[in-house]
Amino acid sequence: MTTYESKTADEVGEYFDDRSWLFGLSGFNLHIGYFDDESPGTDPKERHTQVMIEAAGLGAGERLLDVGCGFGRPAIAAAKATGARVVGINVSLEQVRQGEKLAEEAGLTDQVTFEQADGMALPYPDNSFHAVWASEAIMYMSDRPQALREIERVLVPGGRFVLSDYAERTDLSAEQRVALQEGFTVEALPTLEGYRQLLLDAGLEITRFEDATPHLHRSAARIPEVLDEKYAYIAERGGKEFADEFKAMLSKVGVLEGEVLGYVIAVGRKAEAGA
């Protein structure tokens, strides 16, 4: 069996700290878009967050844990939409600080908090959250089964875990694995069925499992446009050599996303007490 190297939580945090300014290119919403043709006026990234909120099924006063919360926009959106109390965690201290700033600007510091924490060792008691979600976060975990076990542990009985993440659909070539590592810091991803098994092995009942690969492909198609629009800014901020290297790397990522990788959205439910 082939094994692949993974970065530690600290290394992933440093990676995102160093590149935080680059993520402003996507409006600080780091996940892919969800293209709802019935609501063409909705920004696809915002619609992705709405899909997560709908799947979490939260009510006012319930608690949501956002694992790998990015800059915090989805967490804040969830709090506004549902009245839930939200905790966002991230291994990137810079992104935690940005999340805190956004929560303050939104007047939600009593409802939304952000903390630096490792998703594989959650610092919360058992049965702490009515829902947990992880959007493009499990892919970075060096021990993904442990991360899923931790999520199941902190969920209340009957609580819901919402996953959205990249997946492998086919065997990657050596060159594609290099592009994956350069673009995402990982050498391998679970397959779609691999994610299904991770959820089941963690003791979660799967209530939704969507192959959302078409949404990844449509997101990837936008990469060249974004690169062209933002090239001058990247060159000004990081220098022309860096801008050219970044453009070449992101072009390879665009090929991976548009032709090779897949995407999954899934919901797992923790068993009721005594079940």
mmCIF file of C-alpha atoms in Angstrom:
data_model
loop_
_atom_site.group_PDB
_atom_site.id
_atom_site.type_symbol
_atom_site.label_atom_id
_atom_site.label_comp_id
_atom_site.label_asym_id
_atom_site.label_seq_id
_atom_site.Cartn_x
_atom_site.Cartn_y
_atom_site.Cartn_z
ATOM 1 C CA MET A 1 0.000 0.000 0.000
ATOM 2 C CA THR A 2 1.404 3.398 -0.985
ATOM 3 C CA THR A 3 1.622 5.983 1.768
ATOM 4 C CA TYR A 4 1.881 9.734 1.432
ATOM 5 C CA GLU A 5 3.382 12.438 3.614
ATOM 6 C CA SER A 6 1.116 14.963 5.351
ATOM 7 C CA LYS A 7 2.010 18.219 7.050
ATOM 8 C CA THR A 8 1.480 18.622 10.783
ATOM 9 C CA ALA A 9 -1.234 20.945 12.077
ATOM 10 C CA ASP A 10 1.419 23.542 12.935
ATOM 11 C CA GLU A 11 2.902 23.345 9.436
ATOM 12 C CA VAL A 12 -0.519 23.766 7.841
ATOM 13 C CA GLY A 13 -1.151 26.773 10.088
ATOM 14 C CA GLU A 14 2.139 28.370 9.068
ATOM 15 C CA TYR A 15 1.344 27.753 5.400
ATOM 16 C CA PHE A 16 -1.975 29.601 5.649
ATOM 17 C CA ASP A 17 -0.528 32.359 7.831
ATOM 18 C CA ASP A 18 2.126 33.084 5.203
ATOM 19 C CA ARG A 19 -0.433 33.241 2.389
ATOM 20 C CA SER A 20 -3.352 34.951 4.089
ATOM 21 C CA TRP A 21 -3.129 38.035 1.885
ATOM 22 C CA LEU A 22 -3.512 35.869 -1.221
ATOM 23 C CA PHE A 23 -6.851 34.541 -0.071
ATOM 24 C CA GLY A 24 -8.284 38.030 -0.333
ATOM 25 C CA LEU A 25 -8.374 37.313 -4.059
ATOM 26 C CA SER A 26 -11.424 35.127 -3.441
ATOM 27 C CA GLY A 27 -13.102 37.597 -1.108
ATOM 28 C CA PHE A 28 -11.899 35.616 1.928
ATOM 29 C CA ASN A 29 -14.398 32.840 1.118
ATOM 30 C CA LEU A 30 -11.951 29.980 0.650
ATOM 31 C CA HIS A 31 -14.287 27.177 -0.481
ATOM 32 C CA ILE A 32 -15.485 26.409 -3.999
ATOM 33 C CA GLY A 33 -18.800 27.666 -5.332
ATOM 34 C CA TYR A 34 -22.111 25.818 -5.424
ATOM 35 C CA PHE A 35 -23.913 26.701 -8.643
ATOM 36 C CA ASP A 36 -27.667 26.719 -8.142
ATOM 37 C CA ASP A 37 -29.233 27.382 -11.530
ATOM 38 C CA GLU A 38 -32.580 27.993 -9.846
ATOM 39 C CA SER A 39 -31.010 30.981 -8.044
ATOM 40 C CA PRO A 40 -28.640 32.411 -10.659
ATOM 41 C CA GLY A 41 -28.408 35.746 -8.867
ATOM 42 C CA THR A 42 -26.808 34.189 -5.773
ATOM 43 C CA ASP A 43 -23.009 34.211 -5.602
ATOM 44 C CA PRO A 44 -21.902 30.540 -5.832
ATOM 45 C CA LYS A 45 -19.614 30.817 -2.806
ATOM 46 C CA GLU A 46 -22.443 32.259 -0.737
ATOM 47 C CA ARG A 47 -24.758 29.534 -2.016
ATOM 48 C CA HIS A 48 -22.210 26.929 -0.884
ATOM 49 C CA THR A 49 -22.455 28.367 2.623
ATOM 50 C CA GLN A 50 -26.257 28.322 2.424
ATOM 51 C CA VAL A 51 -26.144 24.628 1.477
ATOM 52 C CA MET A 52 -24.009 23.949 4.557
ATOM 53 C CA ILE A 53 -26.368 25.943 6.790
ATOM 54 C CA GLU A 54 -29.423 24.113 5.438
ATOM 55 C CA ALA A 55 -27.751 20.729 5.944
ATOM 56 C CA ALA A 56 -26.747 21.548 9.541
ATOM 57 C CA GLY A 57 -30.399 22.127 10.466
ATOM 58 C CA LEU A 58 -29.628 24.460 13.350
ATOM 59 C CA GLY A 59 -32.086 26.319 15.554
ATOM 60 C CA ALA A 60 -31.687 29.453 17.626
ATOM 61 C CA GLY A 61 -29.432 28.926 20.615
ATOM 62 C CA GLU A 62 -27.981 25.640 19.360
ATOM 63 C CA ARG A 63 -24.217 25.274 18.997
ATOM 64 C CA LEU A 64 -22.201 24.835 15.793
ATOM 65 C CA LEU A 65 -18.509 24.000 15.542
ATOM 66 C CA ASP A 66 -16.828 25.106 12.305
ATOM 67 C CA VAL A 67 -13.672 23.008 11.889
ATOM 68 C CA GLY A 68 -11.152 24.791 9.673
ATOM 69 C CA CYS A 69 -13.199 27.981 9.652
ATOM 70 C CA GLY A 70 -11.035 29.992 7.243
ATOM 71 C CA PHE A 71 -11.557 33.711 7.780
ATOM 72 C CA GLY A 72 -14.920 33.095 9.435
ATOM 73 C CA ARG A 73 -17.427 34.275 6.843
ATOM 74 C CA PRO A 74 -19.441 31.016 6.778
ATOM 75 C CA ALA A 75 -19.517 30.896 10.598
ATOM 76 C CA ILE A 76 -20.862 34.438 10.743
ATOM 77 C CA ALA A 77 -23.399 33.676 8.019
ATOM 78 C CA ALA A 78 -24.623 30.647 9.998
ATOM 79 C CA ALA A 79 -25.056 32.719 13.152
ATOM 80 C CA LYS A 80 -27.028 35.379 11.280
ATOM 81 C CA ALA A 81 -29.239 32.889 9.457
ATOM 82 C CA THR A 82 -30.090 30.601 12.371
ATOM 83 C CA GLY A 83 -29.441 32.363 15.671
ATOM 84 C CA ALA A 84 -27.049 29.560 16.599
ATOM 85 C CA ARG A 85 -23.955 30.101 18.708
ATOM 86 C CA VAL A 86 -20.891 29.319 16.609
ATOM 87 C CA VAL A 87 -17.302 28.417 17.452
ATOM 88 C CA GLY A 88 -14.833 28.527 14.572
ATOM 89 C CA ILE A 89 -11.448 26.828 14.913
ATOM 90 C CA ASN A 90 -8.381 27.085 12.737
ATOM 91 C CA VAL A 91 -4.708 26.150 12.932
ATOM 92 C CA SER A 92 -3.892 29.538 11.340
ATOM 93 C CA LEU A 93 -3.627 32.242 13.983
ATOM 94 C CA GLU A 94 -3.844 34.958 11.329
ATOM 95 C CA GLN A 95 -7.151 33.597 10.060
ATOM 96 C CA VAL A 96 -8.473 33.387 13.632
ATOM 97 C CA ARG A 97 -7.632 37.060 14.089
ATOM 98 C CA GLN A 98 -9.362 37.956 10.840
ATOM 99 C CA GLY A 99 -12.435 35.998 11.953
ATOM 100 C CA GLU A 100 -12.525 37.850 15.255
ATOM 101 C CA LYS A 101 -12.343 41.144 13.373
ATOM 102 C CA LEU A 102 -15.228 40.161 11.094
ATOM 103 C CA ALA A 103 -17.356 39.047 14.064
ATOM 104 C CA GLU A 104 -16.725 42.381 15.766
ATOM 105 C CA GLU A 105 -17.652 44.299 12.620
ATOM 106 C CA ALA A 106 -20.861 42.263 12.391
ATOM 107 C CA GLY A 107 -21.717 42.908 16.039
ATOM 108 C CA LEU A 108 -21.696 39.178 16.787
ATOM 109 C CA THR A 109 -18.859 38.757 19.290
ATOM 110 C CA ASP A 110 -21.312 37.382 21.874
ATOM 111 C CA GLN A 111 -22.571 34.788 19.380
ATOM 112 C CA VAL A 112 -19.524 33.858 17.282
ATOM 113 C CA THR A 113 -16.054 33.105 18.646
ATOM 114 C CA PHE A 114 -12.846 31.940 16.994
ATOM 115 C CA GLU A 115 -10.054 29.876 18.499
ATOM 116 C CA GLN A 116 -6.757 28.388 17.355
ATOM 117 C CA ALA A 117 -7.166 24.619 17.720
ATOM 118 C CA ASP A 118 -6.291 21.323 16.054
ATOM 119 C CA GLY A 119 -9.208 19.444 14.503
ATOM 120 C CA MET A 120 -7.580 16.130 15.413
ATOM 121 C CA ALA A 121 -7.568 17.006 19.131
ATOM 122 C CA LEU A 122 -10.651 19.116 19.780
ATOM 123 C CA PRO A 123 -10.449 20.954 23.123
ATOM 124 C CA TYR A 124 -14.149 20.482 23.926
ATOM 125 C CA PRO A 125 -16.078 18.027 26.125
ATOM 126 C CA ASP A 126 -18.139 15.178 24.732
ATOM 127 C CA ASN A 127 -21.609 16.112 23.457
ATOM 128 C CA SER A 128 -20.828 19.829 23.143
ATOM 129 C CA PHE A 129 -22.298 20.762 19.737
ATOM 130 C CA HIS A 130 -25.599 20.214 17.957
ATOM 131 C CA ALA A 131 -23.801 20.364 14.620
ATOM 132 C CA VAL A 132 -20.245 20.356 13.304
ATOM 133 C CA TRP A 133 -19.161 21.218 9.810
ATOM 134 C CA ALA A 134 -15.866 21.063 7.978
ATOM 135 C CA SER A 135 -15.562 22.716 4.585
ATOM 136 C CA GLU A 136 -12.355 21.753 2.779
ATOM 137 C CA ALA A 137 -10.657 21.030 6.106
ATOM 138 C CA ILE A 138 -10.541 17.241 6.529
ATOM 139 C CA MET A 139 -8.343 17.060 3.425
ATOM 140 C CA TYR A 140 -5.536 18.775 5.373
ATOM 141 C CA MET A 141 -5.677 16.434 8.379
ATOM 142 C CA SER A 142 -2.699 14.076 8.721
ATOM 143 C CA ASP A 143 -4.951 11.608 10.615
ATOM 144 C CA ARG A 144 -8.368 11.898 9.002
ATOM 145 C CA PRO A 145 -9.993 8.982 10.899
ATOM 146 C CA GLN A 146 -8.944 10.627 14.178
ATOM 147 C CA ALA A 147 -10.459 13.939 13.063
ATOM 148 C CA LEU A 148 -13.777 12.210 12.301
ATOM 149 C CA ARG A 149 -13.724 10.387 15.649
ATOM 150 C CA GLU A 150 -13.193 13.713 17.410
ATOM 151 C CA ILE A 151 -16.096 15.264 15.530
ATOM 152 C CA GLU A 152 -18.381 12.375 16.460
ATOM 153 C CA ARG A 153 -17.265 12.682 20.085
ATOM 154 C CA VAL A 154 -18.190 16.367 20.467
ATOM 155 C CA LEU A 155 -21.564 16.008 18.742
ATOM 156 C CA VAL A 156 -24.663 15.630 20.892
ATOM 157 C CA PRO A 157 -26.639 12.399 20.308
ATOM 158 C CA GLY A 158 -28.586 12.936 17.105
ATOM 159 C CA GLY A 159 -26.262 15.788 16.104
ATOM 160 C CA ARG A 160 -25.229 16.366 12.483
ATOM 161 C CA PHE A 161 -21.843 16.593 10.803
ATOM 162 C CA VAL A 162 -21.708 18.368 7.426
ATOM 163 C CA LEU A 163 -18.704 17.680 5.199
ATOM 164 C CA SER A 164 -17.688 19.363 1.963
ATOM 165 C CA ASP A 165 -14.299 18.483 0.530
ATOM 166 C CA TYR A 166 -12.052 17.596 -2.379
ATOM 167 C CA ALA A 167 -11.650 13.955 -3.393
ATOM 168 C CA GLU A 168 -9.680 11.809 -5.815
ATOM 169 C CA ARG A 169 -11.741 10.384 -8.683
ATOM 170 C CA THR A 170 -8.944 8.565 -10.510
ATOM 171 C CA ASP A 171 -5.321 7.580 -10.072
ATOM 172 C CA LEU A 172 -3.096 10.655 -10.224
ATOM 173 C CA SER A 173 0.145 10.704 -12.151
ATOM 174 C CA ALA A 174 3.398 11.604 -10.414
ATOM 175 C CA GLU A 175 3.218 15.066 -11.990
ATOM 176 C CA GLN A 176 -0.359 15.546 -10.781
ATOM 177 C CA ARG A 177 0.639 14.511 -7.256
ATOM 178 C CA VAL A 178 3.345 17.183 -7.300
ATOM 179 C CA ALA A 179 0.738 19.754 -8.401
ATOM 180 C CA LEU A 180 -1.588 18.579 -5.630
ATOM 181 C CA GLN A 181 1.134 18.998 -3.036
ATOM 182 C CA GLU A 182 2.181 22.411 -4.348
ATOM 183 C CA GLY A 183 -1.385 23.674 -4.509
ATOM 184 C CA PHE A 184 -2.875 22.059 -1.406
ATOM 185 C CA THR A 185 0.115 20.901 0.733
ATOM 186 C CA VAL A 186 -1.125 17.266 0.577
ATOM 187 C CA GLU A 187 0.022 14.384 -1.612
ATOM 188 C CA ALA A 188 -3.198 12.378 -1.537
ATOM 189 C CA LEU A 189 -6.915 12.778 -0.871
ATOM 190 C CA PRO A 190 -9.630 10.293 0.021
ATOM 191 C CA THR A 191 -11.795 9.031 -2.810
ATOM 192 C CA LEU A 192 -15.526 9.746 -2.758
ATOM 193 C CA GLU A 193 -16.122 6.299 -1.300
ATOM 194 C CA GLY A 194 -13.208 6.856 1.044
ATOM 195 C CA TYR A 195 -15.098 9.730 2.619
ATOM 196 C CA ARG A 196 -18.179 7.546 2.937
ATOM 197 C CA GLN A 197 -16.114 4.968 4.820
ATOM 198 C CA LEU A 198 -14.554 7.619 7.075
ATOM 199 C CA LEU A 199 -18.028 8.711 8.157
ATOM 200 C CA LEU A 200 -19.203 5.155 8.750
ATOM 201 C CA ASP A 201 -16.038 4.189 10.640
ATOM 202 C CA ALA A 202 -16.571 7.167 12.945
ATOM 203 C CA GLY A 203 -19.996 5.790 13.843
ATOM 204 C CA LEU A 204 -22.031 8.299 11.834
ATOM 205 C CA GLU A 205 -25.165 7.406 9.888
ATOM 206 C CA ILE A 206 -24.989 8.910 6.404
ATOM 207 C CA THR A 207 -28.153 10.869 5.606
ATOM 208 C CA ARG A 208 -26.854 12.691 2.517
ATOM 209 C CA PHE A 209 -24.040 11.904 0.109
ATOM 210 C CA GLU A 210 -23.734 14.130 -2.956
ATOM 211 C CA ASP A 211 -21.130 13.877 -5.682
ATOM 212 C CA ALA A 212 -20.703 17.641 -6.133
ATOM 213 C CA THR A 213 -17.923 17.347 -8.728
ATOM 214 C CA PRO A 214 -19.828 19.423 -11.337
ATOM 215 C CA HIS A 215 -19.670 22.396 -8.957
ATOM 216 C CA LEU A 216 -15.894 21.965 -8.652
ATOM 217 C CA HIS A 217 -15.558 21.954 -12.437
ATOM 218 C CA ARG A 218 -17.568 25.164 -12.764
ATOM 219 C CA SER A 219 -15.476 26.800 -10.035
ATOM 220 C CA ALA A 220 -12.255 25.747 -11.776
ATOM 221 C CA ALA A 221 -13.415 27.355 -15.002
ATOM 222 C CA ARG A 222 -13.281 30.734 -13.245
ATOM 223 C CA ILE A 223 -9.609 30.477 -12.251
ATOM 224 C CA PRO A 224 -8.081 31.963 -15.433
ATOM 225 C CA GLU A 225 -10.384 34.981 -15.193
ATOM 226 C CA VAL A 226 -9.444 35.602 -11.555
ATOM 227 C CA LEU A 227 -5.746 35.241 -12.338
ATOM 228 C CA ASP A 228 -5.956 37.776 -15.148
ATOM 229 C CA GLU A 229 -7.864 40.230 -12.966
ATOM 230 C CA LYS A 230 -5.543 39.958 -9.967
ATOM 231 C CA TYR A 231 -2.138 39.454 -11.581
ATOM 232 C CA ALA A 232 -1.087 43.106 -11.223
ATOM 233 C CA TYR A 233 -2.014 43.128 -7.523
ATOM 234 C CA ILE A 234 -0.100 39.897 -6.854
ATOM 235 C CA ALA A 235 2.965 41.233 -8.696
ATOM 236 C CA GLU A 236 2.823 44.499 -6.763
ATOM 237 C CA ARG A 237 2.505 42.724 -3.432
ATOM 238 C CA GLY A 238 4.798 39.735 -3.968
ATOM 239 C CA GLY A 239 6.971 40.699 -6.930
ATOM 240 C CA LYS A 240 6.760 39.659 -10.569
ATOM 241 C CA GLU A 241 8.713 36.417 -10.087
ATOM 242 C CA PHE A 242 6.364 35.322 -7.311
ATOM 243 C CA ALA A 243 3.318 36.350 -9.383
ATOM 244 C CA ASP A 244 4.514 34.259 -12.335
ATOM 245 C CA GLU A 245 5.233 31.250 -10.125
ATOM 246 C CA PHE A 246 1.861 31.592 -8.408
ATOM 247 C CA LYS A 247 0.073 31.859 -11.758
ATOM 248 C CA ALA A 248 1.814 28.719 -13.043
ATOM 249 C CA MET A 249 0.969 26.796 -9.867
ATOM 250 C CA LEU A 250 -2.665 27.900 -9.857
ATOM 251 C CA SER A 251 -2.997 26.996 -13.520
ATOM 252 C CA LYS A 252 -1.943 23.439 -12.646
ATOM 253 C CA VAL A 253 -4.447 23.421 -9.779
ATOM 254 C CA GLY A 254 -7.099 24.555 -12.235
ATOM 255 C CA VAL A 255 -6.387 21.528 -14.406
ATOM 256 C CA LEU A 256 -6.629 19.246 -11.363
ATOM 257 C CA GLU A 257 -9.927 20.788 -10.303
ATOM 258 C CA GLY A 258 -11.378 20.904 -13.789
ATOM 259 C CA GLU A 259 -10.340 17.488 -15.034
ATOM 260 C CA VAL A 260 -9.017 15.176 -12.311
ATOM 261 C CA LEU A 261 -10.343 15.798 -8.796
ATOM 262 C CA GLY A 262 -13.842 15.367 -7.423
ATOM 263 C CA TYR A 263 -15.868 16.936 -4.645
ATOM 264 C CA VAL A 264 -18.260 15.574 -2.043
ATOM 265 C CA ILE A 265 -20.940 17.068 0.188
ATOM 266 C CA ALA A 266 -22.149 14.690 2.869
ATOM 267 C CA VAL A 267 -24.090 14.689 6.124
ATOM 268 C CA GLY A 268 -23.497 12.211 8.937
ATOM 269 C CA ARG A 269 -25.737 11.855 11.974
ATOM 270 C CA LYS A 270 -24.589 10.723 15.411
ATOM 271 C CA ALA A 271 -26.655 7.926 16.952
ATOM 272 C CA GLU A 272 -29.223 8.828 19.567
ATOM 273 C CA ALA A 273 -28.351 7.993 23.166
ATOM 274 C CA GLY A 274 -29.015 4.331 23.898
ATOM 275 C CA ALA A 275 -29.460 3.460 20.233
#
